[in-house]
Coordinates of C-alpha atoms and ligand atoms in Angstrom, one line a residue:
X68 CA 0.0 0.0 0.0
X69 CA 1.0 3.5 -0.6
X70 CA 2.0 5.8 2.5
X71 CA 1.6 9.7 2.3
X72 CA 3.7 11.2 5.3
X73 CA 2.5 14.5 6.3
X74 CA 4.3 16.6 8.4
X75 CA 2.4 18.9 10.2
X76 CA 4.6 20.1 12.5
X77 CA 6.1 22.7 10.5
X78 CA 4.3 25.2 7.8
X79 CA 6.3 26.4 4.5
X80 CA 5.2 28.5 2.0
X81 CA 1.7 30.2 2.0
X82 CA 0.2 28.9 -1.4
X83 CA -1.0 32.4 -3.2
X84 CA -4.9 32.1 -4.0
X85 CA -3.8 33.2 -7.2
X86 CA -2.0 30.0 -8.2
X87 CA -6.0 29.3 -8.6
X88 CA -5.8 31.8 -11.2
X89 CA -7.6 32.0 -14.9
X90 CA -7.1 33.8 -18.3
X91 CA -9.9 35.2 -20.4
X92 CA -9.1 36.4 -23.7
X93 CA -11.0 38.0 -27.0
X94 CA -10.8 34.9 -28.0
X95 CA -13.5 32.7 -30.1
X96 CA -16.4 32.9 -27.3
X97 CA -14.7 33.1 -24.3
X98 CA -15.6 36.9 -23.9
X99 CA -18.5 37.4 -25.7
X100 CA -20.8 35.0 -25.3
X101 CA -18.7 33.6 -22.5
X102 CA -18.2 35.9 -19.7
X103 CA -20.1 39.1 -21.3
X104 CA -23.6 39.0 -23.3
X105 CA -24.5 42.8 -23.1
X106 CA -27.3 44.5 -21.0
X107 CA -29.9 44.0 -23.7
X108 CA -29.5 40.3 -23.9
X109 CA -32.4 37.7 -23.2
X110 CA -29.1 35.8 -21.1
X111 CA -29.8 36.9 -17.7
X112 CA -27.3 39.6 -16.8
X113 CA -25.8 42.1 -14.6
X114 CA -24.8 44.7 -16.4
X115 CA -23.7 42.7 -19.5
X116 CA -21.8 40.1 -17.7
X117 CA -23.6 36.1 -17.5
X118 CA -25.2 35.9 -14.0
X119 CA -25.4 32.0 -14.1
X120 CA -21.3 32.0 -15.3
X121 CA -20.4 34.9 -13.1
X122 CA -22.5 32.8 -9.9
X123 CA -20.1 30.0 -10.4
X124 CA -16.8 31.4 -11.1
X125 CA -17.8 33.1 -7.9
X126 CA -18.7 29.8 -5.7
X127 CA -15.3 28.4 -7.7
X128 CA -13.5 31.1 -5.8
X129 CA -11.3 32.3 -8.9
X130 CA -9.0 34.9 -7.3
X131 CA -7.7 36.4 -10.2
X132 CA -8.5 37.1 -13.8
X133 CA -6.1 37.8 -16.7
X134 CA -6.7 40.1 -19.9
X135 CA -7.3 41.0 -22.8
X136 CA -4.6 38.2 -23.7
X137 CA -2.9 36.3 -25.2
X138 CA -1.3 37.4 -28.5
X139 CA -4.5 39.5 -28.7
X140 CA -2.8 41.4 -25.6
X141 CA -0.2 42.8 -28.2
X142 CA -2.5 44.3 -30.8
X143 CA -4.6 45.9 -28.4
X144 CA -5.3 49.4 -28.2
X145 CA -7.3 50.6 -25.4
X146 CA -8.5 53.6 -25.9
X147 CA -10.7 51.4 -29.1
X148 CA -12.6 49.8 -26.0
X149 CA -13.7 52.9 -23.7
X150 CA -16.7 55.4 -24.1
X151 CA -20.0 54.8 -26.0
X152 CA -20.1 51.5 -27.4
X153 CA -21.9 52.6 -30.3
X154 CA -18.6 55.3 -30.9
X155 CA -16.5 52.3 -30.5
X156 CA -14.0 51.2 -33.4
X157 CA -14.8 47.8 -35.0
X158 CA -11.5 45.9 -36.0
X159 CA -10.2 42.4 -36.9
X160 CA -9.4 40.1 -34.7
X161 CA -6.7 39.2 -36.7
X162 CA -5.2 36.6 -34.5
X163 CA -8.0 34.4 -33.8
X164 CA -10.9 33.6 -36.3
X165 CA -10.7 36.9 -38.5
X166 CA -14.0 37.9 -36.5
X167 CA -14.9 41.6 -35.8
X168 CA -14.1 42.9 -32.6
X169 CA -16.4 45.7 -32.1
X170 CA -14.7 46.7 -28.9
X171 CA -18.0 46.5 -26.6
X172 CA -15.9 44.8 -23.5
X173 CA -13.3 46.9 -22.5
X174 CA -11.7 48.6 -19.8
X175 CA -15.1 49.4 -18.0
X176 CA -16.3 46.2 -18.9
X177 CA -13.4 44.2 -17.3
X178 CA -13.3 46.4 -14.5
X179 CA -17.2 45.2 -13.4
X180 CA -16.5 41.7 -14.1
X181 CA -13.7 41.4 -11.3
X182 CA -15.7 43.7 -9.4
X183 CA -18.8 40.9 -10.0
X184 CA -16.5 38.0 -9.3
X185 CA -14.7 39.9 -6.6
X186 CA -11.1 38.8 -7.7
X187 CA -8.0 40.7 -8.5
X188 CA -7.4 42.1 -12.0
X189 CA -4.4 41.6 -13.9
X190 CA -4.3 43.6 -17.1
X191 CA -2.1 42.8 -19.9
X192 CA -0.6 45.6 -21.8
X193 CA 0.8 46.0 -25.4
X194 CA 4.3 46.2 -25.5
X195 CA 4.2 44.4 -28.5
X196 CA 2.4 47.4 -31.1
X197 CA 1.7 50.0 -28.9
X198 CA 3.9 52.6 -27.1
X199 CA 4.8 53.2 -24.0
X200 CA 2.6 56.6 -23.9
X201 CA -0.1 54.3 -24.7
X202 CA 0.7 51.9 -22.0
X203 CA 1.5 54.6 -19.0
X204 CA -2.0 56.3 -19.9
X205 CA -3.9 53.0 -19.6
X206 CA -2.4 52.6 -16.0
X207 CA -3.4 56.6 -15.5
X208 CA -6.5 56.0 -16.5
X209 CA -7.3 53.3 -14.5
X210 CA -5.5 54.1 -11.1
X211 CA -5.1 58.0 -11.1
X212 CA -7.3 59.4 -8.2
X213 CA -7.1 63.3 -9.4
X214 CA -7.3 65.6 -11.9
X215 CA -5.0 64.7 -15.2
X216 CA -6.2 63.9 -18.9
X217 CA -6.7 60.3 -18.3
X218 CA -8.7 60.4 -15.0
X219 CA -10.6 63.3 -16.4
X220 CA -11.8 61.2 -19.2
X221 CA -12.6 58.2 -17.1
X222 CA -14.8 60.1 -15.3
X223 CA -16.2 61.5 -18.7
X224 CA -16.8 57.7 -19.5
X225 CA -18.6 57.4 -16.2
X226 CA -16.3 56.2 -14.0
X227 CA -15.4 59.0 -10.8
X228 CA -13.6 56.4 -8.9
X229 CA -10.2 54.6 -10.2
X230 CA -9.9 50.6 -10.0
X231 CA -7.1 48.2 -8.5
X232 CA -5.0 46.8 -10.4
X233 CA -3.2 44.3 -8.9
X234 CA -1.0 43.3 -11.7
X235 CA 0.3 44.4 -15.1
X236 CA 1.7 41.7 -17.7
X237 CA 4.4 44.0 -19.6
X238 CA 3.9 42.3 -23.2
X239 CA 2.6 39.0 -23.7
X240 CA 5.0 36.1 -25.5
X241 CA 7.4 38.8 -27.1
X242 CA 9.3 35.7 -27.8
X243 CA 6.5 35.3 -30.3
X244 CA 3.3 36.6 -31.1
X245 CA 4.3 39.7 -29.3
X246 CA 6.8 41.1 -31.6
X247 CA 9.7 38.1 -32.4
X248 CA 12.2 39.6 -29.8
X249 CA 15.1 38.2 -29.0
X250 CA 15.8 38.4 -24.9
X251 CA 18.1 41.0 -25.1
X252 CA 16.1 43.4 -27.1
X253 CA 12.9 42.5 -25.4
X254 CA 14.7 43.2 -21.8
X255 CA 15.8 46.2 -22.7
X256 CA 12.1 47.4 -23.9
X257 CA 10.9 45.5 -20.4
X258 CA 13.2 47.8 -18.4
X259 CA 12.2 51.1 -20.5
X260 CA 8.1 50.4 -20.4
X261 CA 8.3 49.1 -16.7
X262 CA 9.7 52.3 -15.9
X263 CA 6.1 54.1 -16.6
X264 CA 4.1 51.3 -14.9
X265 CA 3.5 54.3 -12.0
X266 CA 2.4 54.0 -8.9
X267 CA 0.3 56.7 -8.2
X268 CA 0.3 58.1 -4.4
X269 CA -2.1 56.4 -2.2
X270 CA -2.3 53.8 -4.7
X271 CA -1.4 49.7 -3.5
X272 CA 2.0 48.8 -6.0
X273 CA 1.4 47.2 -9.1
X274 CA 2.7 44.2 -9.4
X275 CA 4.5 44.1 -12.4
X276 CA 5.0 40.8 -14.6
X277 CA 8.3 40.3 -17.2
X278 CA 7.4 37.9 -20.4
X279 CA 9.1 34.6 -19.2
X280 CA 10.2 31.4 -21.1
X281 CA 8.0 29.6 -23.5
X282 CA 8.2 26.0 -21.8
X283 CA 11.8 25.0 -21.9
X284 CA 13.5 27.7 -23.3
X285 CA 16.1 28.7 -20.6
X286 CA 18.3 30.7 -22.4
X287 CA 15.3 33.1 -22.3
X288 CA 14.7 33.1 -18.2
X289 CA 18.6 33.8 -17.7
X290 CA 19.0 36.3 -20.8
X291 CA 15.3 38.4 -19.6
X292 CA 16.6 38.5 -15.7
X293 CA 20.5 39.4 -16.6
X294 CA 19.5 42.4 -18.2
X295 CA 16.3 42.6 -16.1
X296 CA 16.7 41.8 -12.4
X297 CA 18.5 44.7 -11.1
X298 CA 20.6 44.4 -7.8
X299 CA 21.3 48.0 -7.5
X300 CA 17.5 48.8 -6.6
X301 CA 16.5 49.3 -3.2
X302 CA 13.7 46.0 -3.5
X303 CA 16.7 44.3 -5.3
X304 CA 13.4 43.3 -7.3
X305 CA 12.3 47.0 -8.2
X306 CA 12.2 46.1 -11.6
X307 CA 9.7 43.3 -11.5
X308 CA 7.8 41.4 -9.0
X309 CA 7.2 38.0 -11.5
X310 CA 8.2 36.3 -14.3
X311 CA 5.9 34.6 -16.8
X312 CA 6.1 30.7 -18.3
X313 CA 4.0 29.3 -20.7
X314 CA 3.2 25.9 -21.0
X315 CA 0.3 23.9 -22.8
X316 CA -0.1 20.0 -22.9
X317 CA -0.5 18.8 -26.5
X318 CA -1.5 15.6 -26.4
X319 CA -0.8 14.0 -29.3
X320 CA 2.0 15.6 -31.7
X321 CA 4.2 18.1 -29.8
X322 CA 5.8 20.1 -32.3
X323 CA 3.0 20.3 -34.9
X324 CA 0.1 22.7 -33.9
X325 CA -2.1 21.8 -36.6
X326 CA -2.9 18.2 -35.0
X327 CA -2.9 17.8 -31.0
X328 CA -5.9 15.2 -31.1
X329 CA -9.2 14.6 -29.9
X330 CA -10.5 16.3 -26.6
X331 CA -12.8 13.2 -25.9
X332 CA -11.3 10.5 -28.5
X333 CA -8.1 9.2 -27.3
X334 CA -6.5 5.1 -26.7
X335 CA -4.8 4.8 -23.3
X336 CA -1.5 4.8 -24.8
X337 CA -2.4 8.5 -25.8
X338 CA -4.3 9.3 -22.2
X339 CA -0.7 8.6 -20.4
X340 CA 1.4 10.4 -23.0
X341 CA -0.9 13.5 -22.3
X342 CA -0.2 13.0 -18.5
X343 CA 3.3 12.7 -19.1
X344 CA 3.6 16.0 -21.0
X345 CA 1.5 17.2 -18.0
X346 CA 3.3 16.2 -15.9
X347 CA 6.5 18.0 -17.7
X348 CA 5.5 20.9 -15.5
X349 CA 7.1 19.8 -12.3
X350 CA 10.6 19.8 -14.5
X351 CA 10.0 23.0 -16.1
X352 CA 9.1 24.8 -12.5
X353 CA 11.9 23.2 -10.9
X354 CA 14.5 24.5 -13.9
X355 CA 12.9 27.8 -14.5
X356 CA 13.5 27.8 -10.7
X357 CA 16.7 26.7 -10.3
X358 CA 17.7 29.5 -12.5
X359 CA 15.8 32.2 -11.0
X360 CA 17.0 31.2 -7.5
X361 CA 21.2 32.4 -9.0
X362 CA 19.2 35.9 -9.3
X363 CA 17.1 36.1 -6.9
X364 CA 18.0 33.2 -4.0
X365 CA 15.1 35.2 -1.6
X366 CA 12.2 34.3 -4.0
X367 CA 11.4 37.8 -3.9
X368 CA 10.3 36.9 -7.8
X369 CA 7.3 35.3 -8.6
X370 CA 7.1 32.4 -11.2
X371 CA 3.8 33.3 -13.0
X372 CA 1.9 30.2 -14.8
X373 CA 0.2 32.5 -16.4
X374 CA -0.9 30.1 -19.1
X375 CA -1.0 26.5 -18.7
X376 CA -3.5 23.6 -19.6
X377 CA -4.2 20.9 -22.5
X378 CA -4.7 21.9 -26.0
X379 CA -6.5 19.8 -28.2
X380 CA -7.9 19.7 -31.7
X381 CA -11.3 22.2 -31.7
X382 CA -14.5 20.3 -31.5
X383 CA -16.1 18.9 -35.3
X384 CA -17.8 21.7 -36.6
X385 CA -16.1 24.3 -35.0
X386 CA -14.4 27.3 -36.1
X387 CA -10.8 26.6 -35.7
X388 CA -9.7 30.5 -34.7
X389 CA -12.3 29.8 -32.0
X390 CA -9.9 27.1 -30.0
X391 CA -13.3 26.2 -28.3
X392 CA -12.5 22.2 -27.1
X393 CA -14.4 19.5 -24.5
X394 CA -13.0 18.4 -21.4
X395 CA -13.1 15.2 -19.6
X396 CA -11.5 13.7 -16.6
X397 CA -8.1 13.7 -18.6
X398 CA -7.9 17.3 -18.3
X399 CA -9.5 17.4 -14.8
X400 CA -6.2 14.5 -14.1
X401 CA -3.9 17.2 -16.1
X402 CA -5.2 20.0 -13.8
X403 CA -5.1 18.0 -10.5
X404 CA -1.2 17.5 -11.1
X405 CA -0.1 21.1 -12.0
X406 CA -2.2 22.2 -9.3
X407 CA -0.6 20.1 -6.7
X408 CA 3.0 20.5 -8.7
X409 CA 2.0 24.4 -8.1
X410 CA 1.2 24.3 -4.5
X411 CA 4.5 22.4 -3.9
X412 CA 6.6 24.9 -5.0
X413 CA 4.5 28.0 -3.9
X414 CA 7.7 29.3 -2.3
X415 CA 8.7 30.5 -6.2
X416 CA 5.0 29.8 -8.2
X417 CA 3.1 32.7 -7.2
X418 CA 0.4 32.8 -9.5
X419 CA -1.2 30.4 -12.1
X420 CA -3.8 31.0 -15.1
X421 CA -5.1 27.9 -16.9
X422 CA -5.9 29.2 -20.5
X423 CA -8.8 29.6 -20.8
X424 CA -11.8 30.9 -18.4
X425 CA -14.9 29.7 -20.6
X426 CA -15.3 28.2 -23.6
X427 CA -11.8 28.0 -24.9
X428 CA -8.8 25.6 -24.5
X429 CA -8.9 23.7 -21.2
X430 CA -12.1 26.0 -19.7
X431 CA -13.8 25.3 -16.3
X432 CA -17.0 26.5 -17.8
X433 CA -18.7 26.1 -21.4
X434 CA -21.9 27.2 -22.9
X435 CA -24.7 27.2 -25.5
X436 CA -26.8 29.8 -25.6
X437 CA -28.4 30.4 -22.7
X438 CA -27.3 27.1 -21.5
X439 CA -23.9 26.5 -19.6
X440 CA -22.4 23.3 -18.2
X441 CA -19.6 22.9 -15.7
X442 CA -16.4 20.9 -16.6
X443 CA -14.6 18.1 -15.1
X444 CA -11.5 20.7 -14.7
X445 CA -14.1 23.1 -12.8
X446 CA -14.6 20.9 -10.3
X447 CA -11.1 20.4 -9.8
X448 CA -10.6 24.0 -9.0
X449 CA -13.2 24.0 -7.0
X450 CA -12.2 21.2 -4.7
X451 CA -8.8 22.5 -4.5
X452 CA -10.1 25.7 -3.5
X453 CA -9.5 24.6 0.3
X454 CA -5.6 25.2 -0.3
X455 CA -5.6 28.9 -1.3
X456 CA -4.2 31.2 1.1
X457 CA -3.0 28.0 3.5
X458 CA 0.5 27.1 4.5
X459 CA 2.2 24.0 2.5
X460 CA 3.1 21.2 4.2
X461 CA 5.7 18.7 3.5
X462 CA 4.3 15.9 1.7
X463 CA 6.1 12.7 0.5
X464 CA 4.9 9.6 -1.1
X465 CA 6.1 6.0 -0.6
X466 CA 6.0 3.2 -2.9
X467 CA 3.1 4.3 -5.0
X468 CA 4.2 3.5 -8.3
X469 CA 4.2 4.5 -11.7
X470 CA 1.6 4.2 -14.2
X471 CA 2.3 4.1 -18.0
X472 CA 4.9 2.9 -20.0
X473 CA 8.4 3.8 -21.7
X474 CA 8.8 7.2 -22.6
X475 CA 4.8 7.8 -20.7
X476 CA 5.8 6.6 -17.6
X477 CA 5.0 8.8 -14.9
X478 CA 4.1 8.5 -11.1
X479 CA 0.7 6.7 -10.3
X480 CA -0.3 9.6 -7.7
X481 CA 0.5 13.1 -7.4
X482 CA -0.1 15.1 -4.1
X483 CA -0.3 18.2 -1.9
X484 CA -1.3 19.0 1.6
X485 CA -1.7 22.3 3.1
X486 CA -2.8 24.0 6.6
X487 CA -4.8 26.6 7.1
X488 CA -5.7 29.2 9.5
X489 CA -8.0 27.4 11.1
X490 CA -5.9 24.9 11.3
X491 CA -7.7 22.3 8.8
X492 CA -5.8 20.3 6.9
X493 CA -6.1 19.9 3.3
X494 CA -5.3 17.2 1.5
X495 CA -5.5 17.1 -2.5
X496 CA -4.2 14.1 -4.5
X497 CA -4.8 12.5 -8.2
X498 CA -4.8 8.5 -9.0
X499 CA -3.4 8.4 -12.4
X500 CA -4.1 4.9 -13.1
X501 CA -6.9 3.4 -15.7
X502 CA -6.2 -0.1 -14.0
X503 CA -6.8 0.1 -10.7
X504 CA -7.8 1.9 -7.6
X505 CA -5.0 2.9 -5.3
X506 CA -5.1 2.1 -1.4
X507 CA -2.8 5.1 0.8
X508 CA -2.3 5.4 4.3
X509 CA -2.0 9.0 5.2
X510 CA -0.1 9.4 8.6
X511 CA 0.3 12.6 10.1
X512 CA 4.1 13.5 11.6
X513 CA 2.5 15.4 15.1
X514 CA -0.9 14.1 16.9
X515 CA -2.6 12.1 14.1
X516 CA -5.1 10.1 16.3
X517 CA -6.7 13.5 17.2
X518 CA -7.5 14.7 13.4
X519 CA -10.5 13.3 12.3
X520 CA -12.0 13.7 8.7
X521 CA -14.4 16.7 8.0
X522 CA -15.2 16.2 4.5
X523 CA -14.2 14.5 2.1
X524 CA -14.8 14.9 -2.2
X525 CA -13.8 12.9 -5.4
X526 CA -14.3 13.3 -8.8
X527 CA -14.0 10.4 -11.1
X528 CA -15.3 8.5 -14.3
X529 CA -13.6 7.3 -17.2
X530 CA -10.7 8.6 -18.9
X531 CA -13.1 10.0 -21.8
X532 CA -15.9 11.2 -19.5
X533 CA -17.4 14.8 -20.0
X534 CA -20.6 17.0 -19.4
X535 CA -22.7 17.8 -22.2
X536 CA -25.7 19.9 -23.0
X537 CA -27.4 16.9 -22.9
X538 CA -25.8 15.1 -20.0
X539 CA -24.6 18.4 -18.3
X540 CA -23.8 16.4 -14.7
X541 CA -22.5 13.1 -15.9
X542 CA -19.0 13.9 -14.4
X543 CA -19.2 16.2 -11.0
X544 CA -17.1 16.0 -7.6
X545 CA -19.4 13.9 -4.9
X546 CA -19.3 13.1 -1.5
X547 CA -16.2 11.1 -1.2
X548 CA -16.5 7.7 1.6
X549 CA -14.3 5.4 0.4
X550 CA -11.8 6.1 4.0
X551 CA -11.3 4.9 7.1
X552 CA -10.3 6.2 10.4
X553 CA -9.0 4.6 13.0
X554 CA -6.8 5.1 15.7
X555 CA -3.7 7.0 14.4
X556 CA -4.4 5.6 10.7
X557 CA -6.1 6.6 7.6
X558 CA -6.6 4.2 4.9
X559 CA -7.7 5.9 1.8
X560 CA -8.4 4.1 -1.0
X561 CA -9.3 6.7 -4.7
X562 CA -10.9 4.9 -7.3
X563 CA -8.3 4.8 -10.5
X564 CA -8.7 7.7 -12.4
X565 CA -9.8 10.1 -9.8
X566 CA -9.4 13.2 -8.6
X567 CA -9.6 13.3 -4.2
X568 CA -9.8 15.8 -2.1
X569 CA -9.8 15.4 2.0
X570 CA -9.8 17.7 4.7
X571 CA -8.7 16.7 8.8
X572 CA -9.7 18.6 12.0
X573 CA -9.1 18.7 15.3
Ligands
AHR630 O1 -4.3 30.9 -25.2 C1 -4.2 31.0 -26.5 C2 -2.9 31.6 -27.0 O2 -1.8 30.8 -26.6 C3 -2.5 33.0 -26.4 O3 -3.1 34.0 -27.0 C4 -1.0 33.0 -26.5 O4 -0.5 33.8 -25.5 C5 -0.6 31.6 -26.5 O5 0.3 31.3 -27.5

C-alpha cells in the first residue's frame, strides 16, 4: 500500500490564491458569449456580464483574472474599447478567427467583471504594437485618483472612482506573437516600459509581470533577468515582481500545432502520454527555478503560470480561430497534477492562469446559448479551492508506483497537503491509473489520532468522460467515503482515475 507522510509540525510557503488563477481572452467565445452577453441580452445579466457563469466562477472562488490576452494582448489598443459603445472602433481580430471585434468589453467592462467576481485584475498591456505613452496612460487612466487627462476622461466615461489593479503583464510572448524579440532586445524594452508602470500616491503597488520562457527555453529566463533583475534597486526586485512561463499540454503531436488530437477520442496509450507531458511541468518549475534562484535566491520573484492547460484539436464543426474544445476527466487529471505541482513549489510559483476561463482551451466552464455546463476541470478548481491562502506542508509519497509505459511513464499519484488558519488540513491528491484503484495510508508526523476527517470529495469516471448539454452532470465531484479512520491511521483508497480531495480537523 502506498503511504503519504505529512508533516504537520512545520508550515512552508503560503500557497498564493492566485495559483487558482484564470485567463480570459477576446478569443472565439470566451468573452462574448462567455463571460459578457451585453445589458440588452435575453441571457440573464448584470450589467452585461452572464449571472449564471459569473455565480459559479464566484462559488469556484477564482481569485484572479487575466486580460485582454494572449497574442490579442499585443495588438490591443485601449483607448478602441472605452466610451460609447456605439462610438466604439470595430476591427479584426486578426489573431483568432478573422472575427470583428467591435470593442463593446473593454476597460469598464473588465473592471465590473472582477468587481462581480470579486477577484484581483491583472491587465495585460501591449508592448508588442503600442507605445509606452499608450501603455502609462492605460495605467493613469485606471488608477489615477485626481485631476489629469486620463482620469478626467474616465470620469467622462462614467467612472469617478479609479480601480485596483493588482497586476500588469508588460507584453505577452514577445518571444513570439508579441513582436519576435530576441531576450536581449525585449529586456531592454521591459526595463524602459516598466519604468512608466506608476504608482500613483495612495495607490497599493502594481505588481509588475516580465514575459518569461516559453516552456523550456532557458536561455530566455537567464537572458530576460540578466539584463532585467537589477541588484542595484533598493527592493533588489524593483524592476519586477514575476516572471511569466507558458506551457500547454498537447497531447498527441508536440511540435505540430495543426494536430494535437481529440479532446474526448483518445486510446490509453495516448491518455498517459498526455499525462506525461502534463506532468513536464514539475521539470519545467523546478529549472525555470533553479535559475531564478542564481538571481534572486530570496524568491522575492514570482514564477507566473500565467498560461498553462491541455490543447486539443477544436470540437467537429467548429471554427478553428475559435480554439473552443471538451474536457473530460483527462484534463481534470492534467489540472489536478499542476495544481498540486504548483502548490508544492509555492515558495517560487506565485500565480497560475489555466488558459482559458470559458469556452476556450482547457475552460472550467462552457456554454450554448443560454445554456452553460460545468467541466470536469471546474470541479477540480473547486475542490482545490481549500488550499488557497494556507500554508504547504511537507508531503512525501512512498511506494506508489508508476503508471504508463516507456517514454509515458510517470508517477501513479500526485499530491499536496496544506494548513490553514484554522488549522484544517487539506489534502489534494490524483490517481493516475486506468487499471486500478490505489489504497494510501496517510499518517500525520505530530498528533494524528486527534485529526478526524471533516469532508471528504472525489471526482471520477472514465478517462473520456465529460458534461454535455445533454448530460450536463455526468461527471461532478461527490461526496467522497471510500476512507477509514481509526486510531492513528487513515486508509484511503481513490478509485483509479480520480481526482480526491480530503480535509482533517481537530
Ligand atoms: O491561449 C491561446 C494563446 O496561446 C494565447 O493568445 C497566447 O499567449 C498563447 O500562445
Amino acid at each position: 500500500m502506498a503511504k503519504l507522510v505529512i508533516n504537520n509540525e512545520s508550515k512552508k510557503s503560503v500557497i498564493n490564491p492566485e495559483i487558482y488563477g484564470h485567463f480570459s481572452e477576446h478569443l472565439g467565445r470566451c468573452i462574448y458569449e462567455g463571460l459578457y452577453v451585453g445589458e440588452n441580452s435575453d441571457i440573464p445579466n448584470v450589467n452585461g456580464m452572464r449571472k449564471d457563469v459569473v455565480d459559479a466562477l464566484k462559488e469556484m472562488k477564482i481569485p484572479v483574472l487575466r486580460w485582454p490576452g494572449g497574442c490579442f494582448a499585443d495588438e490591443y489598443h485601449w483607448m478602441d474599447g472605452i466610451g460609447p459603445k456605439e462610438k466604439r472602433k470595430k476591427m479584426i481580430n486578426t489573431h483568432w478567427g478573422g472575427v470583428v471585434e467591435d470593442n463593446s468589453f473593454g476597460t469598464h467592462e473588465f473592471f465590473e467583471l472582477c468587481r462581480q467576481l470579486g477577484c484581483k485584475t491583472y491587465v495585460n498591456a501591449n508592448l508588442g504594437s503600442g507605445t509606452v505613452r499608450e501603455m502609462s496612460e492605460w495605467i493613469e487612466y485606471i488608477t489615477f485618483n485626481g485631476v489629469s487627462p486620463m482620469a478626467d476622461l474616465r470620469k467622462e466615461n462614467g467612472h469617478e472612482e479609479p480601480w485596483v489593479v493588482d497586476y500588469v503583464g508588460v507584453g505577452n510572448e514577445n518571444w513570439g506573437c508579441g513582436g519576435n524579440m530576441r531576450p536581449s532586445h525585449y529586456a531592454d524594452e521591459y526595463r524602459r516600459y516598466q519604468t512608466y508602470v506608476r504608482n500613483y500616491a495612495g495607490n497599493q503597488p502594481i505588481k509588475k509581470i516580465c514575459c518569461g520562457p516559453n516552456v523550456d527555453d532557458y536561455a530566455w529566463t537567464r537572458g530576460v533577468l540578466e539584463t532585467c533583475f537589477d541588484h542595484t534597486e533598493p527592493r533588489a526586485h524593483g524592476l519586477m515582481d514575476g516572471l511569466s512561463l507558458h506551457y500547454y499540454t498537447l497531447p498527441e503531436t508536440e511540435d505540430d500545432w495543426n494536430y494535437k488530437g481529440s479532446a474526448t477520442k483518445f486510446t490509453e496509450e495516448v491518455f498517459y502520454q498526455t499525462l506525461k507531458r502534463g506532468y513536464f511541468m514539475e521539470e519545467l518549475v523546478t529549472k525555470h527555478g533553479n535559475i531564478m534562484n542564481e538571481f534572486d535566491p530570496d524568491k522575492k520573484i514570482g514564477l507566473m503560470v500565467d498560461e498553462w492547460g491541455i490543447w486539443t484539436d477544436v470540437e467537429p464543426g467548429t471554427n478553428p480561430g475559435f480554439l473552443y474544445q471538451q474536457s473530460t476527466m483527462r484534463d481534470a487529471l492534467v489540472a489536478g497534477m499542476s495544481l498540486n505541482i504548483f502548490n508544492k513549489h509555492s515558495d517560487r510559483v506565485k500565480m497560475a492562469n489555466i488558459a482559458q476561463l470559458i469556452n476556450v482551451l482547457q475552460s472550467v466552464m462552457l456554454t450554448d446559448g443560454s445554456n452553460m455546463i460545468k467541466t470536469p476541470t471546474y470541479y477540480v478548481f473547486s475542490m482545490y479551492s481549500i488550499h488557497q491562502g494556507a500554508s504547504l506542508l511537507s508531503s512525501e509519497l512512498l511506494n506508489a508506483g508508476t503508471v504508463g509505459k516507456g517514454k509515458n511513464e510517470l508517477p501513479k499519484i500526485l499530491e499536496s497537503a496544506s494548513e490553514g488558519e484554522d488549522g484544517i488540513i487539506n489534502i489534494t491528491l490524483t490517481n493516475n491509473s486506468l487499471e486500478s484503484s490505489e489504497d494510501v495510508e496517510i499518517v500525520l508526523t505530530k498528533d494524528p489520532a486527534s485529526y478526524d476527517v471533516c469532508e471528504a470529495k472525489v471526482l471520477k469516471g472514465a478517462m473520456d468522460a465529460h458534461n454535455t448539454f445533454e448530460a450536463p452532470e455526468n461527471v461532478k465531484a461527490e461526496k467522497f467515503e471510500g476512507f477509514a479512520k481509526s486510531g492513528e491511521s487513515l486508509k484511503v483508497t481513490m478509485p483509479k482515475c480520480s481526482v480526491v480531495s480530503i480535509r482533517l480537523k481537530k
